XYZ file of N, CA, C and O in Angstrom:
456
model
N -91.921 113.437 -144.352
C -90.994 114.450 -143.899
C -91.557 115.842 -144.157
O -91.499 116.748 -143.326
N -92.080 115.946 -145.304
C -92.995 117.522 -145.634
C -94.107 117.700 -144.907
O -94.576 118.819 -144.702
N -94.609 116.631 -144.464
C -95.869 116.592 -143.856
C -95.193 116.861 -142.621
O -95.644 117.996 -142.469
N -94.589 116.719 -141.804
C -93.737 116.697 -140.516
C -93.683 118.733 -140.951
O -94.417 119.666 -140.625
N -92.696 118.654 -141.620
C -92.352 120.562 -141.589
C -93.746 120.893 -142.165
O -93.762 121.861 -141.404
N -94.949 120.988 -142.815
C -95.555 121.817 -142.440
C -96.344 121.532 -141.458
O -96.589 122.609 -140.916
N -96.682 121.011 -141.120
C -97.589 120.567 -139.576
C -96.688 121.246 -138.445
O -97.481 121.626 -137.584
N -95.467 121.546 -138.088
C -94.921 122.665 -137.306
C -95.031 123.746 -137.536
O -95.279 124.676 -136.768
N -94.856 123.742 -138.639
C -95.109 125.088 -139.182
C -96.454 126.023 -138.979
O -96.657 127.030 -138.300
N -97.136 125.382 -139.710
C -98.930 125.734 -139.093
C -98.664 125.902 -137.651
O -98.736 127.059 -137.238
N -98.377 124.988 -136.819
C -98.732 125.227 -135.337
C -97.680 125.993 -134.491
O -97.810 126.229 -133.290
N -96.251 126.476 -135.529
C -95.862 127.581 -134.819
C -96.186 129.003 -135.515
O -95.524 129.994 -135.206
N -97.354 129.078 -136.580
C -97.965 130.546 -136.912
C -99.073 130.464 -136.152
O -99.586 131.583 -136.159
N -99.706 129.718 -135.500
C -100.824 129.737 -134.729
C -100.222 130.194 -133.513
O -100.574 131.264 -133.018
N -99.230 129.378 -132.923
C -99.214 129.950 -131.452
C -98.454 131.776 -131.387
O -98.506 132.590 -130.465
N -97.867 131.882 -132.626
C -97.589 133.547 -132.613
C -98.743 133.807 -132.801
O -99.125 134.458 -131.829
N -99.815 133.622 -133.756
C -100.749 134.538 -133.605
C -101.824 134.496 -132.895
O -102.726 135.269 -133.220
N -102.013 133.659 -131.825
C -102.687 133.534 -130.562
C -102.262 134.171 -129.611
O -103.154 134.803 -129.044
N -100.843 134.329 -128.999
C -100.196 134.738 -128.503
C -100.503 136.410 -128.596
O -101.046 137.009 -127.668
N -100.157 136.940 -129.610
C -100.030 138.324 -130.053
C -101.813 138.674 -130.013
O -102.179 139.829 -129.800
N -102.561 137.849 -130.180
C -103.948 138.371 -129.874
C -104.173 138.488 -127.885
O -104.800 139.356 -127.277
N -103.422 137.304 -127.306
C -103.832 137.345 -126.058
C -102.850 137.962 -125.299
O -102.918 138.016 -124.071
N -101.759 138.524 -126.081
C -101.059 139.318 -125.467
C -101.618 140.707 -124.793
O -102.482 141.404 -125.326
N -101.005 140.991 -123.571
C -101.442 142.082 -122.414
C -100.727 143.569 -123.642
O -99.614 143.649 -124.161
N -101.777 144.412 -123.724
C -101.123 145.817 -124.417
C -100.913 146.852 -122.904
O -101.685 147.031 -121.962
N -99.823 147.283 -123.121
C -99.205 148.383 -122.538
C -99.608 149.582 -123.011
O -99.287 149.807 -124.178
N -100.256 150.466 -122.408
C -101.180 151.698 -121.994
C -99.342 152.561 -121.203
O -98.648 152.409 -120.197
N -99.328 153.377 -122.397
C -97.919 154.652 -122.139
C -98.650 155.725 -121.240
O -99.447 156.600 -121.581
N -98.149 155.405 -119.988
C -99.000 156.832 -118.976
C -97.760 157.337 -118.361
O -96.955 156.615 -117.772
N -97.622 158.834 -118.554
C -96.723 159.382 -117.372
C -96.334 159.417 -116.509
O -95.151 159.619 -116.234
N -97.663 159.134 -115.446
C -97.405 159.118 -114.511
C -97.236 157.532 -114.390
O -96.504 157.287 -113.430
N -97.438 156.991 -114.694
C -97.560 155.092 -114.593
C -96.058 155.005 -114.494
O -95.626 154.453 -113.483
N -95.380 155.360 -115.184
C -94.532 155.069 -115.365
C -92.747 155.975 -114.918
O -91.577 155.788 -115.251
N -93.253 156.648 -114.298
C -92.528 157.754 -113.280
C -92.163 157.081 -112.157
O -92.875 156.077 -112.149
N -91.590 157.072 -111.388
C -91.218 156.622 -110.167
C -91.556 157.133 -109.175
O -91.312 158.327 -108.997
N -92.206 156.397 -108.253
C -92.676 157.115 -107.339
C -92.499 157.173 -106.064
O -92.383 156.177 -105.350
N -92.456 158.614 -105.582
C -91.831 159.121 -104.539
C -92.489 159.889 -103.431
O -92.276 161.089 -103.256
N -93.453 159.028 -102.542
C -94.636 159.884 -102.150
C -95.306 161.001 -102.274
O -95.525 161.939 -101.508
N -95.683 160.693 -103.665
C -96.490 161.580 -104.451
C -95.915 163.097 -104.756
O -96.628 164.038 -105.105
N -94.551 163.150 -104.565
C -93.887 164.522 -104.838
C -93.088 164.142 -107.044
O -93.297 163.141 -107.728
N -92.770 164.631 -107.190
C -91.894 164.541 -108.619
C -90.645 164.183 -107.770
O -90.349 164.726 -106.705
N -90.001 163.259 -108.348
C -88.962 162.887 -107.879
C -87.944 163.639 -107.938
O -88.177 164.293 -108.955
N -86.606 164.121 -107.387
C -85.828 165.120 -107.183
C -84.846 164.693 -108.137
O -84.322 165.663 -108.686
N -84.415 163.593 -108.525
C -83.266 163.444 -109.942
C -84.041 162.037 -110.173
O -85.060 161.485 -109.759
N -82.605 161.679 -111.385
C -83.658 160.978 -112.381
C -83.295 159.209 -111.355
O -82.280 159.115 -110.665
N -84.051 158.336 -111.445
C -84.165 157.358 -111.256
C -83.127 156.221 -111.390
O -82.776 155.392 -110.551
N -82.825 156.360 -112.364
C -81.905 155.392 -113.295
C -80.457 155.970 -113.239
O -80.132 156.991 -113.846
N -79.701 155.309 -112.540
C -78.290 155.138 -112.675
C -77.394 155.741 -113.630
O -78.214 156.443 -114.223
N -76.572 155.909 -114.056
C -76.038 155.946 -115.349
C -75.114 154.619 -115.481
O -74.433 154.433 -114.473
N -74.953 153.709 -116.452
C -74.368 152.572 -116.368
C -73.202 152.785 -117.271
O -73.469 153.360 -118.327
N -71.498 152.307 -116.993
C -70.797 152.188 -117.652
C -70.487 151.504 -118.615
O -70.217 150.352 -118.277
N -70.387 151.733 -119.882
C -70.178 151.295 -121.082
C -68.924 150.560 -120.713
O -68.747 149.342 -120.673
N -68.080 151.545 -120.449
C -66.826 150.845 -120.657
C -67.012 149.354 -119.827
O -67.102 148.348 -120.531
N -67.069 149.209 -118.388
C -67.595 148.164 -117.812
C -68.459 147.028 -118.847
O -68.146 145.886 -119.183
N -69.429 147.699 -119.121
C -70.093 146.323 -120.083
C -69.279 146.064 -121.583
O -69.541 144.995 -122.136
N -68.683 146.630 -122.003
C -67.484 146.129 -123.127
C -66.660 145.238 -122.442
O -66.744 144.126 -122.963
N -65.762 145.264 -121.321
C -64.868 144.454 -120.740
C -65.647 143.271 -120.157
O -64.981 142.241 -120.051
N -66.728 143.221 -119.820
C -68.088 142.103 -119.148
C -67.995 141.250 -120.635
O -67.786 140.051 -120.816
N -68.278 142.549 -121.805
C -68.545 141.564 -122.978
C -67.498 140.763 -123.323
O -67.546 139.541 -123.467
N -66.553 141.474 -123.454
C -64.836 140.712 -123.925
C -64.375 139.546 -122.786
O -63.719 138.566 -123.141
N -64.686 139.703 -121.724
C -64.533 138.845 -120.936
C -65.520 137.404 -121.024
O -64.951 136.332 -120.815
N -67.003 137.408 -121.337
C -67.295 136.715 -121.994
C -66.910 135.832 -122.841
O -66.736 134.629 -122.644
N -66.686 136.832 -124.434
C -66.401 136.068 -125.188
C -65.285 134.892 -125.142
O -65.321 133.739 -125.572
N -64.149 135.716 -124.365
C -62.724 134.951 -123.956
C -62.948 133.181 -123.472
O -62.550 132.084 -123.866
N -63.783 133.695 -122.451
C -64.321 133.037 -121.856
C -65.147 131.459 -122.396
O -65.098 130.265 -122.100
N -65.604 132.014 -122.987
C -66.373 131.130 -124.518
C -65.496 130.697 -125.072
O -65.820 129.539 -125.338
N -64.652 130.868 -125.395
C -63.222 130.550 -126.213
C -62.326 129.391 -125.338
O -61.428 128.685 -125.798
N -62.670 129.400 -124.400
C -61.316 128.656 -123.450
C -62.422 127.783 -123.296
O -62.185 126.753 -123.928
N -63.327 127.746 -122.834
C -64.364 126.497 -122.514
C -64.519 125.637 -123.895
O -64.706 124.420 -123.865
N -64.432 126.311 -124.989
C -64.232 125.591 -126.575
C -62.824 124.536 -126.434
O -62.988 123.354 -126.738
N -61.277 125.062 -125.908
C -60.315 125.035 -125.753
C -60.462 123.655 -124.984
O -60.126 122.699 -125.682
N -60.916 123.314 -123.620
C -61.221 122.428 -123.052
C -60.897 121.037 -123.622
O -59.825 120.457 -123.452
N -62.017 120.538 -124.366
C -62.430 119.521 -124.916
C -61.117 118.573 -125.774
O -61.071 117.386 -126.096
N -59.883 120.000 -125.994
C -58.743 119.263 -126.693
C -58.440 118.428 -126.115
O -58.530 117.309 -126.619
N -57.893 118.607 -124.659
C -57.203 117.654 -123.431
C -57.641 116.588 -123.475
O -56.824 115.671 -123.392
N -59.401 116.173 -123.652
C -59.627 114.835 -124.165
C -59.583 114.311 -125.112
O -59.698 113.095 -125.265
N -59.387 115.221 -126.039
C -58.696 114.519 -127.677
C -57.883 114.055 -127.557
O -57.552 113.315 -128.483
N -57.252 114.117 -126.717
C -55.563 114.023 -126.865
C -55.137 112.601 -127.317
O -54.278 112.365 -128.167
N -55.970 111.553 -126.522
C -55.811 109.721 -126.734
C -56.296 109.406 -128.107
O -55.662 108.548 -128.720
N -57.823 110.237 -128.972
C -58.038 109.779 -129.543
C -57.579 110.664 -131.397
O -58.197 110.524 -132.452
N -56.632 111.295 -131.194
C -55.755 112.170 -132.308
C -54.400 111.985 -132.449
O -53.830 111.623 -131.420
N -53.835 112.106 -133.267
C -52.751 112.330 -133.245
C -51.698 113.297 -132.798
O -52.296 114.314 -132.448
N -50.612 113.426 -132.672
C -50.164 114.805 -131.753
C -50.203 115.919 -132.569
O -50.513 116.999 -132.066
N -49.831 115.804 -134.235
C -49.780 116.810 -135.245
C -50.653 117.926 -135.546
O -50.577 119.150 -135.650
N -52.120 116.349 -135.708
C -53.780 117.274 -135.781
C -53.673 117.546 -134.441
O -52.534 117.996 -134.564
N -53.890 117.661 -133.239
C -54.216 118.151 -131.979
C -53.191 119.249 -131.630
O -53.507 120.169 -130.875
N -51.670 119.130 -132.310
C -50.933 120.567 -132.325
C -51.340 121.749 -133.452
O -51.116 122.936 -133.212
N -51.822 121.399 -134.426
C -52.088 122.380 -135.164
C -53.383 122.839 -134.976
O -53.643 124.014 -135.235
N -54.530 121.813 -134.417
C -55.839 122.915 -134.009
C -55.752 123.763 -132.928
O -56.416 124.799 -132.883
N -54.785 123.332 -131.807
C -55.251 123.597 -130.907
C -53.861 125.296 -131.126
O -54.123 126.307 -130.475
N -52.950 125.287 -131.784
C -52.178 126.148 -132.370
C -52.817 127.071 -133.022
O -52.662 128.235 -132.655
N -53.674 126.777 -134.126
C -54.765 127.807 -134.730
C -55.917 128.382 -134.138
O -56.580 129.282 -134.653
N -56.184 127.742 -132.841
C -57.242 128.420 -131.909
C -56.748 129.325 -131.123
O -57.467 130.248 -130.743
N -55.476 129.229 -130.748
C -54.481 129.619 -129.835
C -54.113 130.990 -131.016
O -54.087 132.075 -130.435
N -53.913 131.050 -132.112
C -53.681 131.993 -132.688
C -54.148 133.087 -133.054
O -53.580 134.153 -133.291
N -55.931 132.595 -133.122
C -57.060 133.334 -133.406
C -57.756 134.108 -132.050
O -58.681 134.921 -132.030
N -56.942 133.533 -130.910
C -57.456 134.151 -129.441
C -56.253 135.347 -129.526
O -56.366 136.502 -129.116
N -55.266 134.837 -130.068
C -54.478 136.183 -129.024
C -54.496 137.346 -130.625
O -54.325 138.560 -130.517
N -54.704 136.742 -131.808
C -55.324 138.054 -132.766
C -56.526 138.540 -132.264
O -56.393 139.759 -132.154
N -57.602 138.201 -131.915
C -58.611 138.859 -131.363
C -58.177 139.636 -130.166
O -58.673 140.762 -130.121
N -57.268 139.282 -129.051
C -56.938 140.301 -128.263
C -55.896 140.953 -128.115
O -55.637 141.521 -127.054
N -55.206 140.980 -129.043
C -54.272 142.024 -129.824
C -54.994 142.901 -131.042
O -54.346 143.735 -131.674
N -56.122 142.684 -131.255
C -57.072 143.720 -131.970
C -57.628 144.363 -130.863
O -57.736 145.590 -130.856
N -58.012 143.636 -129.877
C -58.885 144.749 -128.803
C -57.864 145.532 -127.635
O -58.041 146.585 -127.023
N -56.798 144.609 -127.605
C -55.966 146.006 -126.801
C -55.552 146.982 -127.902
O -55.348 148.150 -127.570
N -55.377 146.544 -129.455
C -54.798 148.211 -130.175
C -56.386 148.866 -130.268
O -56.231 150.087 -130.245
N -57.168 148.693 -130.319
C -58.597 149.365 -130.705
C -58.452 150.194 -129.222
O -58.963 151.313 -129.163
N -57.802 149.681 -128.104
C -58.039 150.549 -127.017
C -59.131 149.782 -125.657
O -59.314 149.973 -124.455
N -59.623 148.906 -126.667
C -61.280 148.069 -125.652
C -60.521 148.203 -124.245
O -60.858 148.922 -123.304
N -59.742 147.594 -124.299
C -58.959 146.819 -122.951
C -58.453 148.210 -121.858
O -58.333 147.911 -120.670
N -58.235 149.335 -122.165
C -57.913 150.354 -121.151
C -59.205 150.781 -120.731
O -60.182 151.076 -121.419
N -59.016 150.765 -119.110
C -60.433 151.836 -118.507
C -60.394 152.874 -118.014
O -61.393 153.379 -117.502
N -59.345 153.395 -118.042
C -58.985 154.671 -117.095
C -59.553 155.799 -118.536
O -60.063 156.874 -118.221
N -59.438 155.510 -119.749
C -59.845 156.189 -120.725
C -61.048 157.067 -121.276
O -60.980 157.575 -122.395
């Protein structure tokens, strides 16, 4: 079994440090890296500005999301539990979702007009 973990071990410090030797280095050039606009300076900047608020609600929506697909799996418990244990987990998951989003609507997460 020791012989097993270090024999991975060795051969996952080798492939980082093979890797990091045959890795491509990036050369920081100005102009390389400017956008280009038939050969004039470009007239504004390139890059978008991206909404935060949008990617907080992407994130929270996620997580939720993650949460209910967890939620799932009860419905097939159902034959092999009892009703008590399968009311009280699925009650304490149920409890811990709507405290998490009763923390993020008082924190404010949840309004966008803001």
């Amino acid at each position: 079994m020791f012989t097993a973990i270090m024999v991975t071990a060795v051969i996952a410090v080798v492939v980082m440090i093979v890797s990091s030797l045959l890795a491509k280095k990036t050369i920081s050039d100005r102009e390389k890296s400017s956008p280009f606009e038939c050969g004039f300076d470009p007239k504004s900047s390139a890059r978008l500005p991206f909404s935060l608020r949008f990617f907080l609600i992407a994130i929270i929506f996620l997580i939720f999301d993650v949460e209910i697909t967890l939620l799932l799996p009860l419905v097939i418990a159902i034959p092999a539990s009892s009703l008590t244990t399968l009311l009280t987990t699925s009650s304490f998951f149920i409890i811990i979702l709507m405290a998490g989003l009763y923390f993020e609507w008082h924190q404010g997460a949840l309004e966008w007009s803001t």
